[in-house]
Tab-separated table of C-alpha atoms and ligand atoms in Angstrom:
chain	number	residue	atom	x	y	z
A	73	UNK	CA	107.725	118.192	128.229
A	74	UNK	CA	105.380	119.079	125.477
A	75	UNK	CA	106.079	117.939	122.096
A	76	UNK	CA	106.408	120.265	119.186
A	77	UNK	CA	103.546	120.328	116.970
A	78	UNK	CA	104.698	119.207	113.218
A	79	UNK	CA	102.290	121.103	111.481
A	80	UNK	CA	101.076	119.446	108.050
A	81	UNK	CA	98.711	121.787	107.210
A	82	UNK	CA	101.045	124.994	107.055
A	83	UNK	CA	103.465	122.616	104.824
A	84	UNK	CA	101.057	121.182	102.457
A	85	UNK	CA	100.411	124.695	101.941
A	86	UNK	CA	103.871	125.987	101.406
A	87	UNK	CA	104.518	123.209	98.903
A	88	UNK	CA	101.061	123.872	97.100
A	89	UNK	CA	102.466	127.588	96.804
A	90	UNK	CA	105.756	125.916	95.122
A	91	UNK	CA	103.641	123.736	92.885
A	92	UNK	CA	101.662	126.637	91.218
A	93	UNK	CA	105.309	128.144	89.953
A	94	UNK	CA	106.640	124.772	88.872
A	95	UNK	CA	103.073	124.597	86.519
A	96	UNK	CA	103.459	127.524	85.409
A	97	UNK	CA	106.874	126.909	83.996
A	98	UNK	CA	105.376	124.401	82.680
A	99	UNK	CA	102.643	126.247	80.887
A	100	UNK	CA	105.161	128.660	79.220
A	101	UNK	CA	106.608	125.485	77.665
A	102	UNK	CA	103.426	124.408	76.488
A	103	UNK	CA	102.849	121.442	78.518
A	104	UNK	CA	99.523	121.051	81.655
A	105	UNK	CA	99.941	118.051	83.976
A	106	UNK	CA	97.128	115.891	84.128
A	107	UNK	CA	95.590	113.318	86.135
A	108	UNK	CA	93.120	110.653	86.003
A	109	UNK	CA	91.345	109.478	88.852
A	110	UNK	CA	89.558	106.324	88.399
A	111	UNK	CA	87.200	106.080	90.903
A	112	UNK	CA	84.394	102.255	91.455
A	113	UNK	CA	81.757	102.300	93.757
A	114	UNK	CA	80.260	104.624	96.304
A	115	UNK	CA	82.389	103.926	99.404
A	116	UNK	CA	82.147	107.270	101.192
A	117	UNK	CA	85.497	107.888	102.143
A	118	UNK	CA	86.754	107.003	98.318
A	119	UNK	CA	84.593	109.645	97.249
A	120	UNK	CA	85.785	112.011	99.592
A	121	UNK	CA	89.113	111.199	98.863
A	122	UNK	CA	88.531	111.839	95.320
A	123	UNK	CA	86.627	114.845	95.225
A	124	UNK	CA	89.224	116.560	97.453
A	125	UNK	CA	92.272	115.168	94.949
A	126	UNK	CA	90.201	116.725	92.377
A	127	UNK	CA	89.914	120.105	93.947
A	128	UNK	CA	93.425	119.831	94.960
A	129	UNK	CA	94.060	119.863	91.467
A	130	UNK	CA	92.411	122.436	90.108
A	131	UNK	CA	94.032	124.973	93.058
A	132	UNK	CA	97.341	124.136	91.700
A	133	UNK	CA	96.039	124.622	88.134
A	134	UNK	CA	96.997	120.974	87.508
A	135	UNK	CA	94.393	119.327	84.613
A	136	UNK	CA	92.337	116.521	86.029
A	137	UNK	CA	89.585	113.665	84.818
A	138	UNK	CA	87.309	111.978	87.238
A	139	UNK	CA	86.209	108.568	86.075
A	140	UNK	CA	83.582	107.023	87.951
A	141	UNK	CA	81.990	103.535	87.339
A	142	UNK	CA	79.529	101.939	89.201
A	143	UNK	CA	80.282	99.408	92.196
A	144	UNK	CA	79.448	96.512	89.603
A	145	UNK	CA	81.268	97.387	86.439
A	146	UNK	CA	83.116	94.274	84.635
A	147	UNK	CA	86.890	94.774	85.513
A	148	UNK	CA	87.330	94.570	81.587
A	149	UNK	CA	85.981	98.269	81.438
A	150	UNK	CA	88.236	99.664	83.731
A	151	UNK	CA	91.147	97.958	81.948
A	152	UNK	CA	90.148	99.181	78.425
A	153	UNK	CA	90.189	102.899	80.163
A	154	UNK	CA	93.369	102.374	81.575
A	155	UNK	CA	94.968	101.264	78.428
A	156	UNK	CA	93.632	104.289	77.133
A	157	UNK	CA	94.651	106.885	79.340
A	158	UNK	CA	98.025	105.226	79.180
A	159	UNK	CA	98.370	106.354	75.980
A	160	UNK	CA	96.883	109.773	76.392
A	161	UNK	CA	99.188	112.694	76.401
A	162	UNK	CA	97.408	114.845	78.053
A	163	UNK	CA	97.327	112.775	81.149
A	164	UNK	CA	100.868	112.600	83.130
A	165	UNK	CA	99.271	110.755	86.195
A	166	UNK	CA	97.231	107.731	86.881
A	167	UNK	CA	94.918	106.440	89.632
A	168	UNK	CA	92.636	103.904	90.733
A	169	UNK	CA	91.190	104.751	94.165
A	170	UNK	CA	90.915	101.826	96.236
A	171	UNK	CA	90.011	99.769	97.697
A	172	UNK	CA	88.331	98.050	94.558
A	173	UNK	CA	85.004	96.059	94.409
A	174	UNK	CA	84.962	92.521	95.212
A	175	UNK	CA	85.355	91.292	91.586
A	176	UNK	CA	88.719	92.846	90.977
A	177	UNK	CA	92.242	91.416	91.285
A	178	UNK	CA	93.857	94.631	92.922
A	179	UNK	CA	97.024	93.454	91.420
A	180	UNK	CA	95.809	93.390	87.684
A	181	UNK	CA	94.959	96.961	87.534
A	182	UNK	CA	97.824	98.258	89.416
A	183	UNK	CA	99.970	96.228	87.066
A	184	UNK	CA	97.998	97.594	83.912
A	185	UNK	CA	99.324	101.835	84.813
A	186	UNK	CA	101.465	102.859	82.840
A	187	UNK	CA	104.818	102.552	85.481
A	188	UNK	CA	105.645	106.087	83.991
A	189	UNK	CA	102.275	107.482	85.122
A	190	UNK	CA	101.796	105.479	88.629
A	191	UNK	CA	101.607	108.408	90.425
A	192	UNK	CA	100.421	106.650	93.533
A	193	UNK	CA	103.927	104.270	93.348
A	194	UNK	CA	101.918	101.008	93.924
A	195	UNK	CA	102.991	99.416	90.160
A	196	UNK	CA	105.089	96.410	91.245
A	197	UNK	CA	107.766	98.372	89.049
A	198	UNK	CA	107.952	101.288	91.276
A	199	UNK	CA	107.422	98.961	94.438
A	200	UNK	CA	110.396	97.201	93.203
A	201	UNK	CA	112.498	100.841	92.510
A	202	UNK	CA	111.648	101.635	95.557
A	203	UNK	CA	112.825	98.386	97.370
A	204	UNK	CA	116.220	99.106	95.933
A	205	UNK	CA	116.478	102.393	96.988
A	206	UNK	CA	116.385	103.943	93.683
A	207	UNK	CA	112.670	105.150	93.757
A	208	UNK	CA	110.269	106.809	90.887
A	209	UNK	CA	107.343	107.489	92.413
A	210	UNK	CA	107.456	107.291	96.248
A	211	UNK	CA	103.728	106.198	97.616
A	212	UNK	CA	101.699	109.694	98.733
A	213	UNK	CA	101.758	109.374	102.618
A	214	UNK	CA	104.785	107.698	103.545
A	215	UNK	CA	106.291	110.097	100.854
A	216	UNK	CA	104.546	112.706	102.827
A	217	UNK	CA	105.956	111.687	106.583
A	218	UNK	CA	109.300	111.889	104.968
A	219	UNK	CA	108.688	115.516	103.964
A	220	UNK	CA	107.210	116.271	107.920
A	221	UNK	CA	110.036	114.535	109.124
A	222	UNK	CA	112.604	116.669	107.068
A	223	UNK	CA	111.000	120.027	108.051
A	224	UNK	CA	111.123	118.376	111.870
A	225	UNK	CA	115.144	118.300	111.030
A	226	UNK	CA	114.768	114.036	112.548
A	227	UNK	CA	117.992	112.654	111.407
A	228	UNK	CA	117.068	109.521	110.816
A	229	UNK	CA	120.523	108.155	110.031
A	230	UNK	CA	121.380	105.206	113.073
A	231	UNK	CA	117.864	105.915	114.583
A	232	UNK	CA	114.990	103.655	115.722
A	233	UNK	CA	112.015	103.673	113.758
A	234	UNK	CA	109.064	101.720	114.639
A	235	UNK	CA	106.177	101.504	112.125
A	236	UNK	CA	102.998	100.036	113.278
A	237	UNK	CA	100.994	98.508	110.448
A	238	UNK	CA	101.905	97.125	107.117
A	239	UNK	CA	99.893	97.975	104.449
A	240	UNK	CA	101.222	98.260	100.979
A	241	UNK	CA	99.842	101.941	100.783
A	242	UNK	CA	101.705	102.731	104.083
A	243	UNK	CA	103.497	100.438	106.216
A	244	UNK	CA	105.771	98.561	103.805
A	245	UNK	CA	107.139	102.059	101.982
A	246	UNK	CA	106.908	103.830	105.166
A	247	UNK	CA	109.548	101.010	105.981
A	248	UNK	CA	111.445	101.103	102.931
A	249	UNK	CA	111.739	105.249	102.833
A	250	UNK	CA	113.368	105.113	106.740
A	251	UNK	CA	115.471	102.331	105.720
A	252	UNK	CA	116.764	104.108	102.406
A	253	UNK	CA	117.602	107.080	105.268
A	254	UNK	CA	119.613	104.507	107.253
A	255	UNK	CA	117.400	104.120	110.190
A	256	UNK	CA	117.231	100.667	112.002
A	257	UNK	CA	113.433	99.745	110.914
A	258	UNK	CA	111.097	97.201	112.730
A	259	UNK	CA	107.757	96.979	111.664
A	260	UNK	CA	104.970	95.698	113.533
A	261	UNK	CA	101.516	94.475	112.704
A	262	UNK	CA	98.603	93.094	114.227
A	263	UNK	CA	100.482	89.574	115.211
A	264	UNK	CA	103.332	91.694	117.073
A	265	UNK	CA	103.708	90.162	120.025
A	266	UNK	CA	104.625	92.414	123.022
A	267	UNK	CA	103.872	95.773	120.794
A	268	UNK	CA	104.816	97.897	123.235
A	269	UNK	CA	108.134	96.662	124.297
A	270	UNK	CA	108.521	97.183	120.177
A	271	UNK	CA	107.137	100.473	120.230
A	272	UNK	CA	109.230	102.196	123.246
A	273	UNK	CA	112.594	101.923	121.587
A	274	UNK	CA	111.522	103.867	118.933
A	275	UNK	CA	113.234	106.988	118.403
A	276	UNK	CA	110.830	107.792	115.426
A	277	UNK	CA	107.398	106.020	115.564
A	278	UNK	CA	104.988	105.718	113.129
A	279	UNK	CA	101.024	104.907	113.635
A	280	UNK	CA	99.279	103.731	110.558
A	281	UNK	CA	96.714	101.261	112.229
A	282	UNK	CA	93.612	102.870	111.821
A	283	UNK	CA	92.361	102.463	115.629
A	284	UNK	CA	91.473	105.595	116.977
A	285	UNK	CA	93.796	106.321	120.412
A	286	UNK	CA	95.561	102.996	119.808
A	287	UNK	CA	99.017	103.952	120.420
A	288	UNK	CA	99.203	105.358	124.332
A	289	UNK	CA	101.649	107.082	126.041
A	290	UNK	CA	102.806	104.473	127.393
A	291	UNK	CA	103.947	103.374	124.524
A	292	UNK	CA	105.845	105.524	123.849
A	293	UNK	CA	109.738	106.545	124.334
A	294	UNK	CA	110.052	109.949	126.138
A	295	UNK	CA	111.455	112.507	123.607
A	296	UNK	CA	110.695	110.148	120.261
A	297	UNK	CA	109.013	111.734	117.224
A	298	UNK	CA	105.773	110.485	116.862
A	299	UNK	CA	104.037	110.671	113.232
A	300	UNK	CA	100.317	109.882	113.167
A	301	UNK	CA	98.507	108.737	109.742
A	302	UNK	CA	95.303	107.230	111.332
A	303	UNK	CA	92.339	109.247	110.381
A	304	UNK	CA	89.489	107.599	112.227
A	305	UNK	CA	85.968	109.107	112.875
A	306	UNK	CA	84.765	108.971	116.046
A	307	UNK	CA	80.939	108.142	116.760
A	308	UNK	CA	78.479	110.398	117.457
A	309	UNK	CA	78.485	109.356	121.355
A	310	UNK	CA	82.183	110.559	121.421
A	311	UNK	CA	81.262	113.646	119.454
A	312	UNK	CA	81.895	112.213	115.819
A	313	UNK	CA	85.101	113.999	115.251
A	314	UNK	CA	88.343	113.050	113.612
A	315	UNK	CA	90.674	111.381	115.880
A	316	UNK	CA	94.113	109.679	114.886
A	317	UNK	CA	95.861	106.597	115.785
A	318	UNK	CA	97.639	107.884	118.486
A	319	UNK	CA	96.023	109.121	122.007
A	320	UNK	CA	97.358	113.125	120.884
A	321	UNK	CA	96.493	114.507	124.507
A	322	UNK	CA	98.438	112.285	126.565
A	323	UNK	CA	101.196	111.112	124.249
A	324	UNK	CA	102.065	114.933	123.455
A	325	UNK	CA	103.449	114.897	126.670
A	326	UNK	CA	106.150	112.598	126.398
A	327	UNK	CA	106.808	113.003	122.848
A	328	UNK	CA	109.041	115.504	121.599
A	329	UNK	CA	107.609	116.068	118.179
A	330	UNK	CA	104.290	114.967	116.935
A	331	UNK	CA	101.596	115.659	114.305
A	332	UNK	CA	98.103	116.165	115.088
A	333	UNK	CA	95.004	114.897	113.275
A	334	UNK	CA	93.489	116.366	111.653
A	335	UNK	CA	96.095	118.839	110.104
A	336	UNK	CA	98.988	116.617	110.323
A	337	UNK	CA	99.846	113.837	107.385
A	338	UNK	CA	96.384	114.469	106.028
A	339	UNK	CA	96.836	117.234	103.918
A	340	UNK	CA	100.479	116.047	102.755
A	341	UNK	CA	98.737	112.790	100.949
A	342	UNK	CA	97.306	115.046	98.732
A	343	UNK	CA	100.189	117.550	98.720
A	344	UNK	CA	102.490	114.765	97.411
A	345	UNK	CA	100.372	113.408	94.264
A	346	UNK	CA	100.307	116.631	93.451
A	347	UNK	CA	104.371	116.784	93.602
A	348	UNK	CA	104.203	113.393	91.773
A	349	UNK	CA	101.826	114.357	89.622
A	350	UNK	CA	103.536	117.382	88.229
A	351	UNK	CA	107.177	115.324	88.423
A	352	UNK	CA	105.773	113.339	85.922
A	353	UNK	CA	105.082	115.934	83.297
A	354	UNK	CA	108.745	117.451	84.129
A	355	UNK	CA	110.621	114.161	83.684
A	356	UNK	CA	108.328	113.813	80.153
A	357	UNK	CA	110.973	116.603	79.082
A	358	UNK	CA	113.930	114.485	80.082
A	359	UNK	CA	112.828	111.182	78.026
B	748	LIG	N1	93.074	104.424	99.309
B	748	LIG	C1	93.571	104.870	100.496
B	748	LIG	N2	94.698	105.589	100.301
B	748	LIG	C2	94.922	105.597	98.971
B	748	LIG	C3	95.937	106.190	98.150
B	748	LIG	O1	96.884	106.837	98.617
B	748	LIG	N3	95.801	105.965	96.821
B	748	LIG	C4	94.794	105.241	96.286
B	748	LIG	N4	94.766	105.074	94.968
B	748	LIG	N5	93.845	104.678	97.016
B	748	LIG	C5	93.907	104.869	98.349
């Protein structure tokens, strides 16, 4: 059997399509969505990130501010910004790429966003919503596999899910979001022992490891729905292209539903800070 493609490109772009009518609602009630993005450093991938959350913006016609300090700015700064766009009303969303330079306490800044305006959903506030099942903003990827999984039609409801890796960007609200859908969650990391005996009961696995290939296909549970959120570059000697977590060739043939990388979760990270992004401005109605 080969596995259905999920495709997360042709989504992302239905949903962008969506977006542009829910700002321009918006607009005719006098009100732009904004975001900041707080950006420290020069790693190359942040900036990538960034600039491409940026232009995602502006397709949408969402309003956004790039902030960019250098590597060794004094945390202080960055705080007295994010007070500051806290209170501005032009800006809806918030957020701090990371990872952050050496001298910061991750935790500090996170904790200094506005809840209201932690777009990304990492605010111990809207960890803590989420944890309960009664979420605000849901974290951009995992948020985004839930929206793949829904066009997939997975019922989720009694099923296996496996989630390998348990980062608080992905993992841990991966976890929560297939729990809240009332599937049986374990989630592994790197001191699972036995990962594959873990790994071939899922019904609905999920790779956020960032090893290129890692998960193989015999890992995997003939017919289960495989989600991929690695996005690893491969070096030059292996041709230097984008590769995911899972081996795509070999598991797509046991698999009965998987993304690919590139074009898979990829584009739905972005897709769904957008959605947060604008959700933000609509709930300002509401309060
Ligand atoms: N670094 C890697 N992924 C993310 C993300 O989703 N949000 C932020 N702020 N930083 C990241």
């Amino acid at each position: 059997m080969t596995a259905q493609l999920i495709d997360g490109k042709a989504l992302a772009e239905t949903l962008r399509a969506s977006f542009k009518d829910r700002v321009e609602t918006l607009a005719r009630q006098g009100k732009h969505p904004g975001l900041a993005v707080i950006l420290v450093g020069e790693n190359p991938a942040s900036q990538v990130y960034v600039r491409n959350k940026v232009a995602a913006c502006e397709a949408v016609g969402v309003h956004s501010e790039k902030i960019v300090y250098p590597a060794d700015v004094n945390p202080a700064a960055v705080l007295a910004k994010i007070a500051e766009l806290n209170l501005a009303p032009n800006i809806h969303g918030i957020l701090v790429q990371l990872p952050l330079p050496r001298q910061f306490d991750e935790d500090i800044i996170l904790k200094a966003i506005a809840a209201e305006k932690d777009v990304d959903g990492f605010h111990a506030e809207n960890v803590g919503a989420l944890a309960q099942g009664n979420p605000r903003f849901i974290p951009c990827t995992p948020y985004g596999v839930m929206k793949m999984l829904e066009v997939g039609k997975v019922d989720l409801r009694g099923r296996e899910a496996v989630v390998i890796g348990r980062s608080n960007i992905v993992g841990k609200p991966m976890a929560l979001l297939l729990l809240n859908a009332g599937a049986t969650v374990t989630v592994c990391h790197s001191q699972t022992r036995d990962l594959a005996a873990h790994t071939r009961r899922a019904d609905v696995l999920v790779a956020a490891v960032g090893k290129p290939r890692f998960v193989t296909a015999d890992m995997v549970k003939p017919g289960a729905v495989v989600i991929d959120v690695g996005i690893n570059r491969l070096p030059p000697e292996e041709g230097g292209k984008l590769c995911g977590d899972v081996d795509f060739t070999n598991v797509r043939e046991v698999a009965a539903q998987i993304t690919p990388v590139p074009g898979g979760v990829g584009p739905m990270t972005i897709t769904m800070l957008l959605a947060n992004t604008i959700e933000a401005a609509e709930r300002e109605d509401v309060a």
